[in-house]
Amino acid sequence: MLDVLERALTSLEGKEPDEVPVVLLVYGLVLKSIAGVSEYEYYQDLDLQLKAKLEFQRMFPDVWNVTMGTYPEYAEFVGPMPTAFGGEIEWLEDAPPYVSEYPIKEPEDVDRLVEAGIPDPRTDGIAPEFLKRLQYFLDNFPKDIREKYNYLDGNIYPGLGPSEGASLCMGYDTFLVWMRLHPDVLHKWLDLTTTWLIKYCEAIEELVGKCKILFLPDHSASMVGDKFFNEFILPRLNRIFKHYKGALRIWHNEGSVGHMLSAVDKIDAEVWHFGPFDDSIECKKKTHFCLMGNIHPPWLAKATPAEVEEACKELILNTASGGKFWLSTGGGMAPGTPFDNIRAMFKAVEKYGKYPIKR
Amino acid sequence: MAEKLLKDLIDAIIKLDIEKATNLTKSMIDKGITAREIILDGIMPGMKAVGEMYERKDYFLSDLLFGAYLSEECFKLLEPLLAKEIKKVPIKGKLVIATVKGDIHDIGKKIFTSLMRAEGFEIYDLGVDISAETIAEKVKEIEAEVLIVGTSALLSTTAPYFKDVHEALEKAGVRDKVLFMTGGPPIVTADEVNADFYTNNAFVGVKRALEYVNKKKQ
Ligand code: B12
């Protein structure tokens, strides 16, 4: 019998492992309940985070909580890029923090930032604090679990990707409007955010070692048609992905892109963590990706275990043949998701997910 | 002549041609066409068509938001005129809208808002991470025949907060004077949070708002 990591890697190559791997993203929203604290407390207390992550892994030894789920959480999703460029974030009591002050308001701000040079992730914004926390995780994460699941070492998760990070710095609507209003400015800005992001990845690499897995969330593709995707978004995504050719590269976007699968197929990543609004059969047929998904997280939080089993059965029967499929949610995990529903995912694998898959 | 120019304006908005749309607006002002006409027979139908194209997936979020931006730019040109005109642009009603406390997702809210504006509603967008009390206070302050309260939430932790909004509206004595709509992914039902309506589709929301307007008129 393979372990979950071997299973996932076999499937990635388009081969059939012993059974369908279960790969999830389980983080603060769910883990705070294991820790029994508010989200704010959870983010502030590193030790508590580490314990909650390990406790979850002990409860579910067959889940691969890939990269993002095993990273320290400290505004790591939305914080690093906007604060590096002079923006501010605000902490909320029982929800993750958000960007409260945009560094980019006018086109001139882009020129100002270009002139100022690329911020240093080791000194500017919240990234240095995050890197400190990552070092704490590296010092304290039990070696056996780290090795068994390939956690932390060579894992890179730099928060939101180049286009969505750029949006966070100016507001999503402004970002999208500037595609028509100030395309040249936007190109300049995207070049800068991409360069910064690579520099940030390299700062992370200094701690975790040479990149083996890159986890990059960027949902901006779901907000545009293929013309703007090809012009603004794809080149920046691929600049980063190509920088890490040879590593296992995961593009996370659970927003719908069913309208331009052939465009999305050009993304130079191995895995696409896809969402519940895109049809898994179509996505498998029309793209090269190993698909990770796509049970709807809020639905998973409310469904009965029997319903979850049924939904996973359908998904497995439709998508798992020939490998290139990791059973997951279409996105993260909603707070209040009952652990019994995660168990139901395994039940579905047990009953229907043993290779060869039979309809 | 006015008819042709108005038709061109609708066409420019549909094509998201901001230069043409603003130039047409300016030349219509110069030719003495009223702001009321430009809005009712040009900008609003133009924006409505953009919304329909978005619904059909011919347009995407970037297009819809640019349509809203472009319409806003035309409105700005008309502001000085509007203040002077005796016959005002009729508004169908007022919408107080917010993303609730703890939640900062506002893309869906913006879509709903721009469609409602295109239908002739006056908008009071309170922003994101807004408390039930702030919403209730604003609602109390606003006078309107047709008053709609819209709240948006995308997180499982924040959607139940719609119920707090219902309670704050009740406490402020305005709950039965408004249509209370909620939107976002299907996390809670309208019944669970004592709202009048829930939808995960902005167009369905607009339809419901228009039905409410008609009911109020009767
Ligand atoms: C973009 C996005 C973000 C952006 C938000 C940018 C912004 N300015 O809005 C950023 C990156 C900042 C973000 C942050 C977070 N996000 Co987020 N995000 C998304 C994402 C990818 C898309 C949401 C979206 O805009 N959809 C498109 C719009 C058009 O859809 P919509 O909002 O449903 O709106 C439609 C209708 O519902 C309706 N509507 C909406 N509101 C209203 C109101 C009324 C009155 C009416 C009538 C209609 C209506 O109209 C719209 C058109 O039809 C979703 C995943 C997904 N694909 O859905 C996750 C998602 C919503 N996020 C999620 C999470 C967990 C987070 C974070 C907690 C992540 C983190 N760890 O930091 C933070 C939360 C911060 C906070 N406190 O709120 C989860 C929520 C899980 C849950 N159920 O609780 C999701 C589902 C992703 C996941 N993990 O599965 N996010």
XYZ file of C-alpha atoms and ligand atoms in Angstrom:
668
model
C 0.000 0.000 0.000
C 1.281 3.440 -0.888
C 1.226 6.403 1.450
C -0.668 9.506 0.420
C 2.378 11.323 -0.910
C 3.389 8.413 -3.142
C -0.201 8.116 -4.271
C -0.391 11.796 -5.193
C 2.926 11.743 -7.039
C 2.008 8.617 -8.992
C -1.316 10.122 -9.977
C 0.416 13.352 -10.957
C 2.338 11.482 -13.625
C -0.830 10.166 -15.208
C -0.440 6.720 -13.696
C -2.928 4.922 -11.518
C -1.838 4.467 -7.905
C -3.525 2.018 -5.504
C -6.334 4.469 -4.774
C -7.371 8.076 -5.296
C -5.273 10.403 -3.105
C -7.008 12.869 -0.787
C -5.228 16.210 -0.830
C -6.734 19.054 1.165
C -6.043 22.577 2.296
C -6.854 22.700 5.967
C -5.947 25.911 7.746
C -6.987 28.397 10.414
C -10.668 28.651 9.584
C -11.051 24.989 10.525
C -8.057 24.437 12.753
C -9.028 27.186 15.175
C -11.799 24.859 16.328
C -9.237 22.180 17.147
C -7.292 24.803 19.073
C -10.521 26.114 20.643
C -9.653 29.770 20.116
C -10.788 32.759 18.067
C -9.174 33.298 14.724
C -7.290 36.346 15.953
C -5.759 34.364 18.812
C -4.952 31.559 16.410
C -2.969 33.831 14.117
C -1.043 35.416 16.961
C -0.019 32.150 18.633
C 2.430 30.186 16.506
C 2.762 27.308 18.879
C -0.964 26.803 18.942
C -1.058 26.795 15.130
C 1.653 24.210 14.939
C -0.093 21.988 17.478
C -3.447 22.285 15.674
C -1.866 21.364 12.339
C -0.150 18.341 13.856
C -3.320 17.294 15.653
C -5.229 17.397 12.367
C -2.540 15.307 10.682
C -2.758 12.755 13.498
C -6.521 12.600 13.049
C -6.180 12.195 9.291
C -2.861 10.509 8.504
C -4.011 9.847 4.929
C -4.595 13.487 4.041
C -1.842 15.416 2.306
C -2.357 18.947 3.637
C -0.268 20.352 0.849
C 2.064 23.360 1.346
C -0.372 26.133 2.251
C -1.973 24.027 4.987
C 1.317 23.450 6.754
C 2.682 26.971 6.556
C 2.532 29.356 9.495
C -0.469 31.650 9.166
C 0.062 35.331 9.738
C -1.645 37.402 7.066
C 0.368 35.175 4.737
C -2.424 35.116 2.148
C -3.095 38.819 1.647
C -0.403 40.609 3.664
C 3.103 40.290 2.195
C 2.763 42.078 -1.136
C 0.536 45.052 -0.192
C 2.565 45.815 2.948
C 5.864 45.490 1.053
C 4.696 48.311 -1.213
C 3.530 50.512 1.670
C -0.081 49.363 2.154
C -1.620 48.471 5.489
C -3.549 45.528 6.802
C -6.098 45.438 9.574
C -6.692 42.517 11.879
C -10.242 41.435 12.606
C -11.381 39.635 15.718
C -12.698 36.411 14.302
C -11.695 36.540 10.642
C -8.409 36.784 8.774
C -6.949 40.265 8.253
C -7.579 42.387 5.174
C -5.890 45.200 3.254
C -7.204 48.425 4.763
C -4.986 50.902 2.921
C -4.046 50.489 -0.735
C -0.534 51.521 -1.801
C -1.799 52.238 -5.330
C -4.509 54.832 -5.806
C -3.416 56.750 -8.890
C -1.355 55.750 -11.939
C 1.445 57.990 -10.599
C 1.771 55.668 -7.606
C 3.056 52.968 -9.943
C 5.813 55.250 -11.251
C 6.693 56.189 -7.695
C 6.982 52.541 -6.702
C 8.922 51.577 -9.818
C 11.361 54.378 -9.084
C 11.699 53.358 -5.437
C 12.990 49.956 -6.518
C 11.946 46.477 -5.511
C 11.115 46.193 -1.803
C 13.225 43.729 0.149
C 11.154 40.857 1.584
C 13.673 40.542 4.407
C 13.018 44.046 5.680
C 9.868 45.539 4.155
C 6.258 45.061 5.239
C 4.952 42.007 6.987
C 7.086 39.502 5.049
C 10.043 39.636 7.507
C 7.731 38.768 10.397
C 6.295 35.961 8.330
C 9.769 34.639 7.499
C 10.581 34.656 11.221
C 7.516 32.539 11.848
C 8.434 30.200 9.035
C 11.833 29.702 10.685
C 10.030 28.849 13.921
C 8.025 26.205 12.082
C 11.203 24.842 10.515
C 12.800 24.625 13.952
C 9.827 23.000 15.624
C 7.931 20.892 13.112
C 8.514 17.216 13.999
C 11.045 15.708 11.621
C 9.162 12.466 10.991
C 5.971 14.156 9.818
C 7.942 16.672 7.817
C 9.730 13.914 5.950
C 6.777 11.593 5.549
C 4.612 14.218 3.865
C 7.352 16.362 2.394
C 6.169 19.387 4.392
C 8.030 22.689 4.635
C 11.325 21.580 3.070
C 11.459 23.048 -0.410
C 7.811 24.103 -0.105
C 7.076 27.604 -1.300
C 3.836 29.434 -0.771
C 4.248 33.194 -1.179
C 0.613 34.265 -0.686
C -1.467 35.466 -3.608
C 0.050 35.412 -7.088
C 1.284 38.283 -9.254
C -2.046 39.510 -10.658
C -4.234 38.947 -7.637
C -1.520 40.393 -5.395
C -1.472 43.430 -7.691
C -5.269 43.683 -7.277
C -4.964 43.531 -3.510
C -2.757 46.612 -3.646
C -5.325 48.751 -5.458
C -8.744 47.111 -5.152
C -9.977 44.431 -7.520
C -12.300 46.778 -9.406
C -9.573 49.347 -10.041
C -7.252 46.584 -11.246
C -9.841 45.340 -13.727
C -10.846 48.819 -14.902
C -7.205 49.774 -15.540
C -6.902 46.905 -18.032
C -8.775 49.235 -20.381
C -8.073 52.608 -18.844
C -4.324 52.407 -18.174
C -3.009 49.209 -19.775
C 0.606 50.428 -19.936
C 0.622 51.408 -16.297
C -0.867 48.072 -15.366
C 1.793 46.203 -17.329
C 4.487 48.135 -15.501
C 2.834 47.394 -12.177
C 2.460 43.689 -12.961
C 6.115 43.444 -13.951
C 7.008 44.926 -10.587
C 4.712 42.672 -8.545
C 6.030 39.609 -10.398
C 9.638 40.591 -9.806
C 8.910 41.196 -6.128
C 7.107 37.884 -5.824
C 10.074 35.990 -7.268
C 12.345 37.816 -4.846
C 10.034 36.848 -1.994
C 10.022 33.219 -3.159
C 13.813 33.319 -3.127
C 13.824 34.697 0.410
C 11.590 31.777 1.405
C 13.937 29.395 -0.410
C 16.799 30.640 1.736
C 14.943 29.142 4.685
C 13.264 26.046 3.256
C 15.873 25.122 0.659
C 15.611 24.797 -3.119
C 12.027 24.836 -4.314
C 10.420 21.401 -4.646
C 6.768 22.434 -4.493
C 5.360 25.817 -5.434
C 1.801 26.592 -4.368
C 0.490 29.690 -6.085
C -3.066 30.973 -5.643
C -4.264 33.518 -8.186
C -7.958 33.916 -8.978
C -7.740 36.818 -11.404
C -8.182 34.534 -14.438
C -11.791 34.025 -13.356
C -12.535 37.724 -13.615
C -11.617 38.206 -17.286
C -12.066 36.734 -20.748
C -9.247 35.095 -22.691
C -8.023 38.330 -24.290
C -7.137 39.998 -20.988
C -6.024 36.681 -19.549
C -3.483 36.263 -22.338
C -2.387 39.875 -22.181
C -2.101 40.565 -18.461
C -2.351 37.431 -16.390
C -0.809 34.455 -18.193
C 2.636 36.003 -18.865
C 3.127 36.833 -15.181
C 1.903 33.497 -13.887
C 4.202 31.723 -16.298
C 7.171 33.915 -15.448
C 7.005 32.573 -11.908
C 6.097 29.030 -12.829
C 8.910 28.834 -15.399
C 11.317 30.195 -12.796
C 10.562 27.007 -10.849
C 10.498 24.516 -13.693
C 11.350 21.102 -12.331
C 9.441 21.663 -9.099
C 5.879 20.461 -8.563
C 3.887 23.568 -9.358
C 0.308 23.978 -8.176
C -1.956 26.711 -9.473
C -4.827 27.330 -7.085
C -7.898 28.944 -8.594
C -11.320 27.719 -7.655
C -13.055 30.502 -9.541
C -14.673 29.475 -12.805
C -12.572 29.522 -15.997
C -14.695 27.073 -17.975
C -15.119 29.755 -20.661
C -11.451 29.581 -21.655
C -10.029 26.173 -20.862
C -7.705 26.232 -23.873
C -6.189 29.519 -22.654
C -5.813 28.260 -19.101
C -4.161 25.108 -20.438
C -1.140 27.282 -21.327
C -0.338 27.789 -17.644
C 2.975 26.087 -17.029
C 2.005 24.212 -13.859
C 1.462 20.533 -13.166
C -1.565 20.773 -10.884
C -4.660 22.920 -11.046
C -6.593 23.193 -7.818
C -9.947 23.851 -9.467
C -13.384 24.870 -8.299
C -16.911 23.531 -8.090
C -18.251 25.740 -10.879
C -16.181 24.084 -13.590
C -17.052 20.688 -14.979
C -14.435 18.134 -13.965
C -14.884 16.019 -17.098
C -14.359 19.013 -19.388
C -11.388 20.237 -17.385
C -9.730 16.840 -17.573
C -10.408 16.458 -21.267
C -9.298 19.909 -22.312
C -6.280 20.626 -20.121
C -2.983 18.956 -19.264
C -3.325 19.434 -15.519
C -3.515 16.939 -12.726
C -6.793 18.156 -11.237
C -7.191 18.770 -7.523
C -10.772 19.366 -6.462
C -13.605 20.106 -6.550
C -16.182 19.533 -3.775
C -17.791 22.885 -2.932
C -16.458 23.956 0.504
C -19.580 25.686 1.919
C -21.643 22.735 0.729
C -19.216 20.337 2.413
C -19.699 22.222 5.652
C -23.450 21.625 5.592
C -23.980 18.318 3.795
C -24.566 14.978 5.505
C -21.815 12.350 5.307
C -24.033 10.273 2.987
C -24.367 13.222 0.602
C -20.627 13.829 0.682
C -19.968 10.198 -0.112
C -22.333 10.388 -3.079
C -20.778 13.595 -4.442
C -17.268 12.146 -4.124
C -18.395 8.941 -5.811
C -19.625 10.880 -8.847
C -16.467 12.933 -8.981
C -14.210 9.889 -8.707
C -16.122 7.919 -11.325
C -16.055 10.859 -13.702
C -12.502 12.032 -13.250
C -10.145 9.583 -11.572
C -9.476 7.057 -14.356
C -5.919 7.230 -15.649
C -4.725 9.231 -12.649
C -4.051 12.975 -12.797
C -6.656 13.462 -10.119
C -6.443 14.364 -6.437
C -9.703 14.322 -4.522
C -10.096 17.624 -2.697
C -12.427 20.493 -2.059
C -12.832 23.132 -4.752
C -10.902 25.683 -2.731
C -10.142 25.599 0.955
C -12.211 24.347 3.782
C -15.115 26.290 5.229
C -15.260 26.872 8.964
C -17.504 24.439 10.772
C -16.833 21.622 8.264
C -17.621 18.481 10.264
C -14.728 16.058 10.439
C -17.210 13.301 9.690
C -17.532 14.794 6.227
C -13.805 14.428 5.673
C -14.182 10.827 6.820
C -16.958 10.468 4.243
C -14.503 11.494 1.518
C -12.325 8.561 2.570
C -15.326 6.249 2.619
C -15.997 7.181 -0.989
C -12.367 6.441 -1.870
C -12.576 3.113 -0.063
C -15.719 2.093 -1.960
C -15.219 3.645 -5.389
C -11.694 5.013 -5.562
C -9.594 1.840 -5.743
C -7.839 1.489 -9.056
C -8.820 0.375 -11.613
C -11.907 2.554 -11.253
C -15.103 0.760 -12.216
C -18.255 2.610 -13.178
C -31.331 63.834 -33.940
C -31.589 63.163 -30.212
C -32.796 59.675 -30.924
C -29.777 58.882 -33.110
C -27.336 60.265 -30.551
C -28.984 58.317 -27.737
C -28.810 55.164 -29.787
C -25.123 55.817 -30.464
C -24.546 56.310 -26.754
C -26.194 52.989 -25.931
C -24.026 51.393 -28.593
C -20.835 53.001 -27.246
C -21.631 51.793 -23.727
C -22.286 48.273 -24.975
C -18.948 48.342 -26.807
C -17.320 49.784 -23.658
C -15.940 52.663 -25.732
C -15.375 55.247 -23.016
C -14.069 57.968 -25.298
C -17.016 57.763 -27.623
C -19.526 57.524 -24.758
C -18.202 60.594 -22.938
C -17.882 62.585 -26.174
C -21.456 61.738 -27.116
C -22.637 62.758 -23.650
C -20.817 66.077 -23.990
C -22.222 66.803 -27.444
C -25.748 65.948 -26.285
C -25.363 68.398 -23.408
C -24.220 71.040 -25.933
C -27.225 70.330 -28.111
C -29.581 70.931 -25.216
C -30.755 67.371 -24.678
C -31.793 67.022 -21.053
C -29.756 65.035 -18.549
C -32.944 63.177 -17.725
C -33.222 61.926 -21.295
C -29.541 61.062 -21.555
C -29.755 58.996 -18.389
C -33.110 57.310 -18.945
C -32.768 56.655 -22.676
C -28.998 56.325 -23.030
C -26.923 55.382 -20.023
C -29.418 53.153 -18.240
C -30.398 50.982 -21.210
C -26.722 50.814 -22.244
C -25.650 49.594 -18.842
C -28.563 47.189 -18.670
C -27.426 45.630 -21.934
C -23.887 45.268 -20.571
C -25.368 43.479 -17.548
C -27.264 41.123 -19.823
C -24.112 40.337 -21.772
C -22.400 39.515 -18.494
C -25.256 37.221 -17.577
C -24.897 35.445 -20.940
C -21.136 35.130 -20.303
C -20.330 37.201 -23.394
C -18.791 39.675 -20.960
C -16.760 39.059 -17.812
C -16.274 40.821 -14.521
C -13.636 43.146 -15.993
C -16.128 44.207 -18.687
C -19.068 44.680 -16.332
C -17.019 46.776 -13.930
C -15.662 48.865 -16.787
C -19.238 49.424 -17.966
C -20.112 50.676 -14.494
C -17.039 52.928 -14.454
C -17.842 54.318 -17.877
C -21.466 55.053 -16.901
C -20.216 56.789 -13.786
C -17.995 59.021 -15.929
C -21.006 59.979 -18.049
C -23.048 60.686 -14.909
C -20.308 63.002 -13.672
C -20.577 65.068 -16.849
C -24.301 65.394 -16.282
C -24.165 66.430 -12.643
C -24.193 70.226 -13.164
C -27.144 69.879 -15.517
C -29.043 67.566 -13.220
C -28.948 70.062 -10.382
C -30.621 72.676 -12.612
C -33.289 70.552 -14.244
C -36.764 70.880 -12.819
C -38.019 67.549 -14.012
C -35.835 65.174 -12.033
C -34.744 61.698 -13.050
C -37.226 59.445 -11.289
C -35.657 56.953 -8.941
C -37.257 53.576 -8.473
C -36.138 53.322 -4.875
C -33.152 53.432 -2.573
C -30.731 50.655 -1.787
C -28.601 50.531 1.336
C -25.968 47.870 0.798
C -23.012 46.496 2.738
C -20.753 43.509 3.177
C -21.308 42.438 6.771
C -18.966 42.536 9.738
C -15.923 40.295 9.523
C -16.213 39.961 5.766
C -14.443 41.993 3.097
C -15.544 40.247 -0.101
C -17.170 42.927 -2.217
C -16.963 41.861 -5.862
C -20.455 40.319 -5.909
C -21.837 43.286 -4.020
C -20.410 45.632 -6.652
C -22.042 43.637 -9.438
C -25.446 43.796 -7.743
C -24.964 47.495 -7.035
C -24.094 48.407 -10.603
C -27.079 46.480 -11.963
C -29.366 48.196 -9.467
C -27.979 51.587 -10.439
C -28.667 50.784 -14.092
C -32.261 50.067 -13.090
C -32.609 53.493 -11.510
C -32.037 52.876 -7.819
C -30.174 55.360 -5.663
C -27.327 53.573 -3.940
C -25.901 53.953 -0.453
C -22.923 51.599 -0.395
C -21.605 51.468 3.162
C -18.549 49.364 2.254
C -17.177 46.178 3.803
C -16.903 44.846 7.372
C -20.007 46.810 8.396
C -21.847 46.265 11.682
C -25.583 45.608 11.905
C -26.006 48.786 13.942
C -24.346 50.951 11.269
C -26.650 49.476 8.636
C -29.744 50.036 10.786
C -28.716 53.609 11.576
C -28.289 54.434 7.907
C -31.636 52.862 7.033
C -33.337 54.896 9.746
C -31.790 58.073 8.425
C -32.989 57.571 4.838
C -36.471 58.503 3.756
C -37.882 56.564 0.825
C -41.071 55.042 -0.430
C -39.166 51.996 -1.624
C -36.251 51.102 0.585
C -34.173 47.987 0.099
C -31.477 46.716 2.419
C -28.932 44.436 0.778
C -26.255 42.554 2.653
C -23.532 40.388 1.242
C -21.327 37.724 2.875
C -19.103 34.998 1.452
C -17.761 33.330 4.558
C -19.463 30.619 6.559
C -18.543 32.586 9.671
C -20.099 35.832 8.491
C -23.270 34.782 6.627
C -25.111 33.996 9.905
C -24.554 37.661 10.774
C -27.437 38.535 8.418
C -29.612 37.622 11.376
C -27.955 40.325 13.466
C -28.807 42.787 10.715
C -32.435 41.667 10.860
C -32.428 42.188 14.626
C -30.800 45.619 14.420
C -33.375 46.673 11.815
C -36.122 45.485 14.136
C -34.632 47.277 17.098
C -34.461 50.472 15.069
C -38.145 50.018 14.203
C -37.556 49.855 10.442
C -37.607 46.153 9.663
C -41.161 46.092 8.290
C -40.571 49.191 6.177
C -37.863 47.592 4.022
C -37.168 44.661 1.749
C -34.240 42.861 3.352
C -32.188 40.958 0.756
C -29.124 38.838 1.285
C -26.607 37.541 -1.239
C -23.461 35.465 -1.638
C -22.896 31.704 -1.948
C -25.552 29.421 -0.467
C -24.420 29.252 3.134
C -27.630 30.260 4.908
C -31.248 30.384 3.756
C -33.408 33.492 4.015
C -35.524 31.773 6.653
C -32.564 30.946 8.838
C -31.576 34.597 9.108
C -35.046 36.153 8.931
C -34.333 37.874 5.625
C -37.023 38.419 3.004
C -34.915 36.977 0.263
C -31.630 35.263 -0.488
C -29.891 34.770 -3.813
C -26.522 33.846 -5.244
C -27.405 35.557 -8.496
C -27.378 39.344 -8.765
C -29.844 39.307 -11.672
C -32.379 37.365 -9.646
C -31.839 39.944 -6.903
C -32.611 42.805 -9.289
C -35.735 41.025 -10.498
C -36.937 40.648 -6.923
C -36.223 44.324 -6.227
C -38.291 45.356 -9.259
C -41.176 43.141 -8.154
C -41.037 44.880 -4.800
C -41.185 48.276 -6.502
C -44.281 47.191 -8.454
C -45.960 45.842 -5.356
C -45.321 49.091 -3.522
C -46.816 51.082 -6.399
C -50.100 49.176 -6.298
C -11.794 36.857 -4.628
C -11.830 36.125 -3.307
C -11.195 36.737 -2.234
C -10.555 38.105 -2.316
C -11.672 39.144 -2.085
C -11.519 40.395 -2.915
C -12.710 41.279 -2.829
N -12.446 42.572 -2.841
O -13.843 40.867 -2.786
C -9.553 38.028 -1.130
C -8.252 37.460 -1.618
C -9.262 39.350 -0.427
C -10.218 36.997 -0.251
C -9.981 36.877 1.100
C -10.454 35.828 1.855
N -11.184 34.769 1.416
Co -11.963 34.666 -0.319
N -12.518 34.215 -2.037
C -12.474 34.859 -3.159
C -13.050 33.989 -4.283
C -11.890 33.402 -5.062
C -14.006 34.676 -5.236
C -15.148 35.416 -4.573
C -15.864 36.244 -5.598
O -15.607 37.420 -5.733
N -16.705 35.598 -6.398
C -17.376 36.217 -7.525
C -18.620 36.965 -7.100
C -19.211 37.633 -8.316
O -19.535 36.017 -6.576
P -20.460 36.337 -5.286
O -19.739 37.142 -4.317
O -21.126 35.095 -4.848
O -21.572 37.333 -5.884
C -22.627 36.936 -6.729
C -23.910 36.590 -5.973
O -23.674 35.899 -4.783
C -24.629 37.876 -5.828
N -24.454 38.676 -4.617
C -23.379 38.891 -3.851
N -23.672 39.720 -2.857
C -24.957 40.070 -2.984
C -25.766 40.880 -2.217
C -27.111 41.021 -2.546
C -27.972 41.874 -1.725
C -27.622 40.333 -3.676
C -29.043 40.464 -4.023
C -26.811 39.537 -4.463
C -25.482 39.405 -4.110
O -24.176 38.663 -6.910
C -22.989 38.180 -7.514
C -23.221 37.943 -8.987
O -24.257 37.054 -9.229
C -13.834 32.887 -3.460
C -13.892 31.512 -4.089
C -14.903 31.438 -5.177
N -14.475 31.050 -6.305
O -16.040 31.791 -4.962
C -13.038 32.871 -2.139
C -13.770 32.509 -0.847
C -15.106 33.182 -0.776
N -12.868 33.058 0.161
C -12.728 32.303 1.186
C -11.878 32.576 2.268
C -11.754 31.498 3.302
C -11.180 33.792 2.358
C -10.243 34.191 3.493
C -10.713 33.826 4.867
C -8.873 33.594 3.162
C -7.782 33.874 4.171
N -7.371 32.828 4.844
O -7.347 34.991 4.328
C -10.182 35.725 3.302
C -11.317 36.395 4.079
C -11.110 37.810 4.394
C -12.364 38.326 5.075
N -12.283 38.633 6.333
O -13.390 38.432 4.459
C -13.568 31.049 1.086
C -14.799 31.060 1.975
C -15.034 29.738 2.659
C -16.218 29.838 3.535
N -17.342 29.317 3.090
O -16.152 30.376 4.599
C -13.842 30.970 -0.448
C -15.147 30.300 -0.834
C -12.627 30.207 -1.036
C -12.400 28.866 -0.388
N -11.409 28.773 0.441
O -13.056 27.910 -0.619
N -11.047 36.201 -0.980
